[in-house]
PDB file of C-alpha atoms in Angstrom:
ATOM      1  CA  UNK A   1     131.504 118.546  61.098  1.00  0.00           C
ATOM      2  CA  UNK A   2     130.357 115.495  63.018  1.00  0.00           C
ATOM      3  CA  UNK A   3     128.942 113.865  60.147  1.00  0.00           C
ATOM      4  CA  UNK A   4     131.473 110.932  59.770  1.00  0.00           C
ATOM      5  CA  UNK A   5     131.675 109.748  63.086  1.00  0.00           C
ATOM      6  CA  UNK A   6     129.916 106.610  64.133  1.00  0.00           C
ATOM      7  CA  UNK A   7     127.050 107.225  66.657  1.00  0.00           C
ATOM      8  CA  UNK A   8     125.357 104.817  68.466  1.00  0.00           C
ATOM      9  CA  UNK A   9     121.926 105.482  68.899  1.00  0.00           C
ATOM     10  CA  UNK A  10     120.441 102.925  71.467  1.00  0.00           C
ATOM     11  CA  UNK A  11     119.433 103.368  75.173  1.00  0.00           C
ATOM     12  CA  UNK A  12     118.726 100.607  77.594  1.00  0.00           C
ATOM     13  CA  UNK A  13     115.341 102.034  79.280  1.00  0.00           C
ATOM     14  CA  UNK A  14     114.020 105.239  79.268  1.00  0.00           C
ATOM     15  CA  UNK A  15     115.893 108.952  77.976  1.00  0.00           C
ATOM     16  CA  UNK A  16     116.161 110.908  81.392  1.00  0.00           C
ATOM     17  CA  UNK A  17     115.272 114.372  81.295  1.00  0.00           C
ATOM     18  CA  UNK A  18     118.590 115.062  82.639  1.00  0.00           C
ATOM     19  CA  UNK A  19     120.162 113.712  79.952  1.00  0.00           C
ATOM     20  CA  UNK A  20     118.396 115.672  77.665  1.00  0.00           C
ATOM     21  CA  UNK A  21     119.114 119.063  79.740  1.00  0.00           C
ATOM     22  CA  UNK A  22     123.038 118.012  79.965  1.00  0.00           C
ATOM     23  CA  UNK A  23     123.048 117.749  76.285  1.00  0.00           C
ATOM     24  CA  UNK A  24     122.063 121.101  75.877  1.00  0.00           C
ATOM     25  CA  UNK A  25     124.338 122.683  78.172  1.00  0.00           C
ATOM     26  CA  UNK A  26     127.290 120.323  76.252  1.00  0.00           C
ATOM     27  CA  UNK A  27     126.173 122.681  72.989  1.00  0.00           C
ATOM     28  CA  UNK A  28     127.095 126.192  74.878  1.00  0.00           C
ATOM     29  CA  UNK A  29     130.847 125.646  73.949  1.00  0.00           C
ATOM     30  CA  UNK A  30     129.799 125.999  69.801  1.00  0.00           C
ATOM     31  CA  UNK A  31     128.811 129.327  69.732  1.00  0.00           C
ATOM     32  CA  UNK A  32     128.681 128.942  66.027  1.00  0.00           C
ATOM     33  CA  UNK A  33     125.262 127.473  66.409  1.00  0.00           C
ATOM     34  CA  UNK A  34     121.637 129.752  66.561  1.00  0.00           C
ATOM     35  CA  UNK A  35     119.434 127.649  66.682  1.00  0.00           C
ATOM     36  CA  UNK A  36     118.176 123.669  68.325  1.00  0.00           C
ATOM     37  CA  UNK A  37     115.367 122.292  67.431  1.00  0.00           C
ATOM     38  CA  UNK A  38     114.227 118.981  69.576  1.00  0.00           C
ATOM     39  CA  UNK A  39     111.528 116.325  69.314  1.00  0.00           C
ATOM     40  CA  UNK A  40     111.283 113.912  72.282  1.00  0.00           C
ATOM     41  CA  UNK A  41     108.896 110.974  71.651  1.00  0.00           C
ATOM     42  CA  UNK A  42     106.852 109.456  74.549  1.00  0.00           C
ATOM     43  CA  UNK A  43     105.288 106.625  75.684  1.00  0.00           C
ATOM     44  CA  UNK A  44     101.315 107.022  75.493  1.00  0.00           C
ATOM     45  CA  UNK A  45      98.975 105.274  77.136  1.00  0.00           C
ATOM     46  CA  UNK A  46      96.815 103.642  74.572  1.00  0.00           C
ATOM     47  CA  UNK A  47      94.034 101.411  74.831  1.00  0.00           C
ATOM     48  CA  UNK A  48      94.203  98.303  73.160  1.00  0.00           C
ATOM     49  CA  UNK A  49      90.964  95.982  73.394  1.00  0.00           C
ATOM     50  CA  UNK A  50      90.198  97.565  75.982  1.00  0.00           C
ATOM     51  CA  UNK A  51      93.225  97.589  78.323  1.00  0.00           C
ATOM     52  CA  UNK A  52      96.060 100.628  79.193  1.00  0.00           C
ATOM     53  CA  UNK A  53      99.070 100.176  77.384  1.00  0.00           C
ATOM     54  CA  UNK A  54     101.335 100.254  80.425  1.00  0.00           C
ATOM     55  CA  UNK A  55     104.690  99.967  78.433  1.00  0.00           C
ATOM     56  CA  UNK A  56     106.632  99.686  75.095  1.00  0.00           C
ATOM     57  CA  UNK A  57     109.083  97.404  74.909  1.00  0.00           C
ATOM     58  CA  UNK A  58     111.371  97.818  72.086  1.00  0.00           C
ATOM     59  CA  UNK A  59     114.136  95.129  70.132  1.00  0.00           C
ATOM     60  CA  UNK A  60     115.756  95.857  67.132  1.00  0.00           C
ATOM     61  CA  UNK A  61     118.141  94.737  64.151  1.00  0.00           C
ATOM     62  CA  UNK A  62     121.032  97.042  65.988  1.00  0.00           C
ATOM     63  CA  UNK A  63     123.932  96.472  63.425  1.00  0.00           C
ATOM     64  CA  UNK A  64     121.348  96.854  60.300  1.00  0.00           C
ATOM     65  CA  UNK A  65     120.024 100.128  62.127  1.00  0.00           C
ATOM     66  CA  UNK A  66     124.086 101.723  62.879  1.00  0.00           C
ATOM     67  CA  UNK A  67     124.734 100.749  58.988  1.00  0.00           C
ATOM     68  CA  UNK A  68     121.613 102.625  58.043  1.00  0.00           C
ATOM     69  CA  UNK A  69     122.119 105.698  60.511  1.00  0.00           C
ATOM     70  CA  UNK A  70     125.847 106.178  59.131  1.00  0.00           C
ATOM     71  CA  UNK A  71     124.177 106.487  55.328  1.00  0.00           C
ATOM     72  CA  UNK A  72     120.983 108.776  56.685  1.00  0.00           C
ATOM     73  CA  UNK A  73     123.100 111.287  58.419  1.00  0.00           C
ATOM     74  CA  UNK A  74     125.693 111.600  55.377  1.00  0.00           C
ATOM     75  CA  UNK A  75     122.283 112.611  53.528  1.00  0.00           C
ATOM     76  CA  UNK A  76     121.372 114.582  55.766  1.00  0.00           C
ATOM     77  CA  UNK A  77     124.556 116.558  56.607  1.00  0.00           C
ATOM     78  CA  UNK A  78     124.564 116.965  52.698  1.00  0.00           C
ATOM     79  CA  UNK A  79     120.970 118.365  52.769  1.00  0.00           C
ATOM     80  CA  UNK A  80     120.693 120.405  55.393  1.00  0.00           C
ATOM     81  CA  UNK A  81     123.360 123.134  57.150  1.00  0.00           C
ATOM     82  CA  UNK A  82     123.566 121.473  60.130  1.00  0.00           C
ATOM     83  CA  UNK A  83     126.064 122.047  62.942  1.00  0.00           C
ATOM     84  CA  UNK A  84     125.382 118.783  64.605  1.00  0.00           C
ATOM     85  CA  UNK A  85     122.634 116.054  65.305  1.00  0.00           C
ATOM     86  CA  UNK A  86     122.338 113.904  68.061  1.00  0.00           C
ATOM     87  CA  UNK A  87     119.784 110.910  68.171  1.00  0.00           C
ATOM     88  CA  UNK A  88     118.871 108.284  70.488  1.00  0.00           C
ATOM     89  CA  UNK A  89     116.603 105.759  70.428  1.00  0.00           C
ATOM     90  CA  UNK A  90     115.179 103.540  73.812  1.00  0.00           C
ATOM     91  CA  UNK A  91     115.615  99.629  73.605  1.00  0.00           C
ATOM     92  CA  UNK A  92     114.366  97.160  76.213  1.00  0.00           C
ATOM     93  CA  UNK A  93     111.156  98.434  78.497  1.00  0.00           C
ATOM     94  CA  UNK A  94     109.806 101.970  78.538  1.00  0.00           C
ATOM     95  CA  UNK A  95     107.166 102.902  80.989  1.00  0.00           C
ATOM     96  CA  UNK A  96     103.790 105.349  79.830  1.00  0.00           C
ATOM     97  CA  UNK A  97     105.023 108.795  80.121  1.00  0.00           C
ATOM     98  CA  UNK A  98     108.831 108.295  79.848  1.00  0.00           C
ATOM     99  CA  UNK A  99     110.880 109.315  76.944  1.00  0.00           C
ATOM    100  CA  UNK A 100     112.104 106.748  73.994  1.00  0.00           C
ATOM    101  CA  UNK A 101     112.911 108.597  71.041  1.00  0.00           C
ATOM    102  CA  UNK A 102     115.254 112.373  71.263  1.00  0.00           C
ATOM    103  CA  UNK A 103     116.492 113.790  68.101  1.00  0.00           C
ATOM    104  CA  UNK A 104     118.296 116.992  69.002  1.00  0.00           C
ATOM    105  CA  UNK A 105     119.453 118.933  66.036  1.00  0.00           C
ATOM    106  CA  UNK A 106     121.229 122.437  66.023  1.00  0.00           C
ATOM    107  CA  UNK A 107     122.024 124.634  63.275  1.00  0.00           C
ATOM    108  CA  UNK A 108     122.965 128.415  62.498  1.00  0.00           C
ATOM    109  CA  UNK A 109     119.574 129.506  61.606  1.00  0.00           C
ATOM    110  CA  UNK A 110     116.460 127.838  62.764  1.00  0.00           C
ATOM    111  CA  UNK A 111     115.287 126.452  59.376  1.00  0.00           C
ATOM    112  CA  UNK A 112     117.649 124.039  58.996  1.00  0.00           C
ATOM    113  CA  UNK A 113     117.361 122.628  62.422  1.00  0.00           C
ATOM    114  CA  UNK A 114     113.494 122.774  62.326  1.00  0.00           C
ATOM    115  CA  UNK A 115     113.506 120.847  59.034  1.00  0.00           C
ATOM    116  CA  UNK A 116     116.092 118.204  59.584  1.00  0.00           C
ATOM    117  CA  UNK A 117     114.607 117.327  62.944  1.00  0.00           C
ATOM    118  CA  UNK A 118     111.015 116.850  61.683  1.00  0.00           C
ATOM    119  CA  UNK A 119     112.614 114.907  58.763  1.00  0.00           C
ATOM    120  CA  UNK A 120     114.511 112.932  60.804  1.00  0.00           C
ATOM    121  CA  UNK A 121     111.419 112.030  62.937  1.00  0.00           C
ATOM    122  CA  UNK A 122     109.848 110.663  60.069  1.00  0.00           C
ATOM    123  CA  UNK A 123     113.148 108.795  58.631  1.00  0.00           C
ATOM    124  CA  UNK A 124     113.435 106.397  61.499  1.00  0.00           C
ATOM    125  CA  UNK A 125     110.091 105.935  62.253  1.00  0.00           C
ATOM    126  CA  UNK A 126     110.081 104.555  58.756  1.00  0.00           C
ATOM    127  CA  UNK A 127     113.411 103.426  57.786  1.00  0.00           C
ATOM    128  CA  UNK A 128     114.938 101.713  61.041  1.00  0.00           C
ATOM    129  CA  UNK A 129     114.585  98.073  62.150  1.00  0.00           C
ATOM    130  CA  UNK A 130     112.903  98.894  65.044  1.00  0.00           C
ATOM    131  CA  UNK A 131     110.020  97.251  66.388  1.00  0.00           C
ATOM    132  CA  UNK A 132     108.114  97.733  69.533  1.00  0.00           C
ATOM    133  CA  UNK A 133     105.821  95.766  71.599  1.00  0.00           C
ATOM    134  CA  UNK A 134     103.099  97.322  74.009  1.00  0.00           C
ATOM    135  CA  UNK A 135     102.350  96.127  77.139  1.00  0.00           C
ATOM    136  CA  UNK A 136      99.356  96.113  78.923  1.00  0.00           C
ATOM    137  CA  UNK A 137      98.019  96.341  82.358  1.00  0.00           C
ATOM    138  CA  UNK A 138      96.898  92.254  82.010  1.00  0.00           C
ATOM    139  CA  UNK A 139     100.304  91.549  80.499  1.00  0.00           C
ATOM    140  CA  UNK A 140      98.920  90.894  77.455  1.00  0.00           C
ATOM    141  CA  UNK A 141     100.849  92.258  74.612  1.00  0.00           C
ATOM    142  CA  UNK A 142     100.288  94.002  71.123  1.00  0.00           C
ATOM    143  CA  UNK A 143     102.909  94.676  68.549  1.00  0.00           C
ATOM    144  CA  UNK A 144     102.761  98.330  68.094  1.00  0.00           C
ATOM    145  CA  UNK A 145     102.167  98.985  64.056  1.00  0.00           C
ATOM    146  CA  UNK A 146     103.354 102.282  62.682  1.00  0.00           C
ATOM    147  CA  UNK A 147     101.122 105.305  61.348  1.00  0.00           C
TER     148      UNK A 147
ATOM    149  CA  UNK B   1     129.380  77.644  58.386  1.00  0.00           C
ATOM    150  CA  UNK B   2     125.684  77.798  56.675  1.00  0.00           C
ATOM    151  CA  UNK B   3     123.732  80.684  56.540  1.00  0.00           C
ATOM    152  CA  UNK B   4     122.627  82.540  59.613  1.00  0.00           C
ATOM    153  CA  UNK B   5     118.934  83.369  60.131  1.00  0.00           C
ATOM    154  CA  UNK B   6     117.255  86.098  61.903  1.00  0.00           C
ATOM    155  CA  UNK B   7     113.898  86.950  63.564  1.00  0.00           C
ATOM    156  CA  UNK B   8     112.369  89.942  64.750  1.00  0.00           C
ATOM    157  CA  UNK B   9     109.279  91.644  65.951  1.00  0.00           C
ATOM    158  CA  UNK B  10     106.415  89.657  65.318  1.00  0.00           C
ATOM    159  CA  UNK B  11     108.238  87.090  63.433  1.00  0.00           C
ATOM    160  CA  UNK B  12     109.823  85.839  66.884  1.00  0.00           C
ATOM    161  CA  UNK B  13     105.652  84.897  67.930  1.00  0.00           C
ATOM    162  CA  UNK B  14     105.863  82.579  65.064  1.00  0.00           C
ATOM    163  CA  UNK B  15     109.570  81.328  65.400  1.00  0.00           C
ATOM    164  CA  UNK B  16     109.906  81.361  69.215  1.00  0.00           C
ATOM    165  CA  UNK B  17     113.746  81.478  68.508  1.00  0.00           C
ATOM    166  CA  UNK B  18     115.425  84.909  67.342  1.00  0.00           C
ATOM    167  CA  UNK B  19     117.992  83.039  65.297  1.00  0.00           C
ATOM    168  CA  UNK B  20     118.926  80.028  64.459  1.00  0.00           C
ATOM    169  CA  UNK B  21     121.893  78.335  62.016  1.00  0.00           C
ATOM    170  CA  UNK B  22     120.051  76.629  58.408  1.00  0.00           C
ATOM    171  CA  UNK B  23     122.616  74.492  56.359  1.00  0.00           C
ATOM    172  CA  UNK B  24     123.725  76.389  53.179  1.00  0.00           C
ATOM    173  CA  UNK B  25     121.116  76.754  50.735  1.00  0.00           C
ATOM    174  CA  UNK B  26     121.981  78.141  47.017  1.00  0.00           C
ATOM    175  CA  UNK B  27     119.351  81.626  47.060  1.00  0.00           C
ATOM    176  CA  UNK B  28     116.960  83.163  49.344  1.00  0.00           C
ATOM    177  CA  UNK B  29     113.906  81.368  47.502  1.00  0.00           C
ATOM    178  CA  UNK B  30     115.434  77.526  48.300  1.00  0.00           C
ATOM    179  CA  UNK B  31     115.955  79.240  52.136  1.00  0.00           C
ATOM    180  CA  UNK B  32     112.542  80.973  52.373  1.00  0.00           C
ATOM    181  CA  UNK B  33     111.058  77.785  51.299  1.00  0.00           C
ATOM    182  CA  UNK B  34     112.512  75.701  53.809  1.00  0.00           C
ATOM    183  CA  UNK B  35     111.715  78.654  56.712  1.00  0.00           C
ATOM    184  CA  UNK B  36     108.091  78.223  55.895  1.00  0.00           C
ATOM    185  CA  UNK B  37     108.200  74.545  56.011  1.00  0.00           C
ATOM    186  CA  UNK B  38     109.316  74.739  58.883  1.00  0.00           C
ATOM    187  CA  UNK B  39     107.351  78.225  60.332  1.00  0.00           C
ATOM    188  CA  UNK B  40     104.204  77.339  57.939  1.00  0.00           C
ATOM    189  CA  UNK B  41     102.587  80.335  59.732  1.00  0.00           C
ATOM    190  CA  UNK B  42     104.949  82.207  58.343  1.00  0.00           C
ATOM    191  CA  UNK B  43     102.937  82.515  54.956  1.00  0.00           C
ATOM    192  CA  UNK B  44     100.239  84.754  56.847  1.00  0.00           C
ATOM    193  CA  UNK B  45     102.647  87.551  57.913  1.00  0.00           C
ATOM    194  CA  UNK B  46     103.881  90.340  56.233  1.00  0.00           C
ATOM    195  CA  UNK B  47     107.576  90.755  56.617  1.00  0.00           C
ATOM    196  CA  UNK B  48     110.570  92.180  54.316  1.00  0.00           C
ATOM    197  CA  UNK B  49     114.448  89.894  53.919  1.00  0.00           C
ATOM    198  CA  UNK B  50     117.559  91.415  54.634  1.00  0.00           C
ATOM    199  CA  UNK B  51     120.485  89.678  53.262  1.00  0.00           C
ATOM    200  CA  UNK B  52     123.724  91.060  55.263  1.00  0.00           C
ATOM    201  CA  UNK B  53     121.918  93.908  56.869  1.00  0.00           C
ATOM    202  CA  UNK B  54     120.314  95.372  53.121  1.00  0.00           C
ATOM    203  CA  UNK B  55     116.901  94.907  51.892  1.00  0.00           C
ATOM    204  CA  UNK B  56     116.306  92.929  49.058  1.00  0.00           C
ATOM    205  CA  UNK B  57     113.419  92.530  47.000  1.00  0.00           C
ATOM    206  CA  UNK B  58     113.888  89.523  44.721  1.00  0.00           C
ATOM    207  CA  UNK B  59     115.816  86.570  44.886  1.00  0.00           C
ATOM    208  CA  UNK B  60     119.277  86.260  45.947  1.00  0.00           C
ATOM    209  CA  UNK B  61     122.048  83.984  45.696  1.00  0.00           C
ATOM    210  CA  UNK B  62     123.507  82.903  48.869  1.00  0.00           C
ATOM    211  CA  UNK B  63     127.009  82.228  49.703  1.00  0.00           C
ATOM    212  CA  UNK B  64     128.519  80.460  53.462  1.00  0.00           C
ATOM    213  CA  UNK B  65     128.060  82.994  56.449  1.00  0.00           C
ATOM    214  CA  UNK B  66     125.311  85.369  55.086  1.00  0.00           C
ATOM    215  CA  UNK B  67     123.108  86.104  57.505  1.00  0.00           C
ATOM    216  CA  UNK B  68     119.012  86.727  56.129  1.00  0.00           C
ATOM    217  CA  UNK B  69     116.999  88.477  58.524  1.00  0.00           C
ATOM    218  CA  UNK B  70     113.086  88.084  58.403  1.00  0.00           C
ATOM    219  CA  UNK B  71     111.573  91.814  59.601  1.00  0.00           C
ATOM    220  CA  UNK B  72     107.949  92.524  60.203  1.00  0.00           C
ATOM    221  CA  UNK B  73     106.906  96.430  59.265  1.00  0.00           C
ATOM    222  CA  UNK B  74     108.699  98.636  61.215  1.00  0.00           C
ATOM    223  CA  UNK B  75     107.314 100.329  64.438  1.00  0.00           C
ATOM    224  CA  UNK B  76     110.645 102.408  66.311  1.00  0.00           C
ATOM    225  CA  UNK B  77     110.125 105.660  67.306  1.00  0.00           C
TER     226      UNK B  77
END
């Protein structure tokens, strides 16, 4: 349905709850759908040499990552009955327990949604030019490497 | 025109600049070559080329206005 439109997926800062709620209530108008499935990644305080990760602060390639976004949700439309999937991503400074990463994905029966969003999860942690850069209580800084 | 360079992540510790302009050089070898004369620490990091915002993994001819981005492993989410 949604699959050829052009999303943008950055946020300056942090998701806000609210945004996340009000996204959800936006879906009550397609009552075609049966099931959401959501995964909402946040920042944890690590310790790095011995200091709290206070903050992540993330950059990234922004028109490489909207070129490859446009190709991954084509694939995944293709793969997966999906209604709709909505993604966003945090760039600049996000604080310990704040949200940077909501992939929202909603489907007529839960499989689909369950699948695509765990899939998706994976996908950009692994595919998108994104790179992010903890911060610790000192100020000192780590770049954050990927599991 | 030249080509336009990019740096991110990591990279920009070596680099200090996120991009800069490098005259026109014929393939990404003669240009990678140059970067690390330039960047010599360069040749201790692991990073990945994008040539116009796609991945390559050998060499590439280059043509005016390309932009090459150097990319540390990814770490979004």
């Amino acid at each position: 349905m949604s699959s050829k439109k052009q999303h943008r997926i950055f946020f300056q800062g942090p998701i806000p709850a609210q945004k996340i709620a009000d996204d959800i209530q936006k879906h009550a108008a397609k009552t075609n759908i049966g099931a959401h499935s959501i995964f909402l990644g946040q920042v944890r305080a690590d310790e790095l040499n011995g200091e709290k990760v206070v903050a992540i602060e993330y950059t990234a390639y922004e028109l490489m990552v909207e070129e490859k976004m446009a190709v991954i949700r084509e694939q995944f439309f293709e793969k997966y009955a999906l209604t709709c999937m909505h993604i966003y991503h945090s760039l600049g400074r996000v604080a310990v327990g704040e949200i940077c990463l909501f992939v929202f994905t909603s489907s007529a029966h839960r499989r689909d949604a369950i699948d695509a969003c765990s899939e998706m999860v994976e996908t950009i942690k692994k595919e998108l030019p994104i790179w992010g850069k903890e911060i610790c209580t000192n100020q000192s800084t780590v770049w954050k490497q990927n599991n | 025109m030249g080509i336009k360079v990019l740096f991110f992540g990591s990279v920009t510790d070596i680099t200090q600049v996120g991009e800069l302009s490098w005259d026109y050089c014929a393939d990404t070898n003669i240009l990678m070559k140059g970067l690390l004369g330039r960047f010599p620490a360069l040749a201790n990091k692991k990073y990945f080329l994008a040539l116009n915002q796609q991945i390559i993994h050998e060499n590439c001819q280059l043509k005016q206005g390309d932009t090459v981005a150097i990319m540390p492993p990814y770490s979004g989410g």
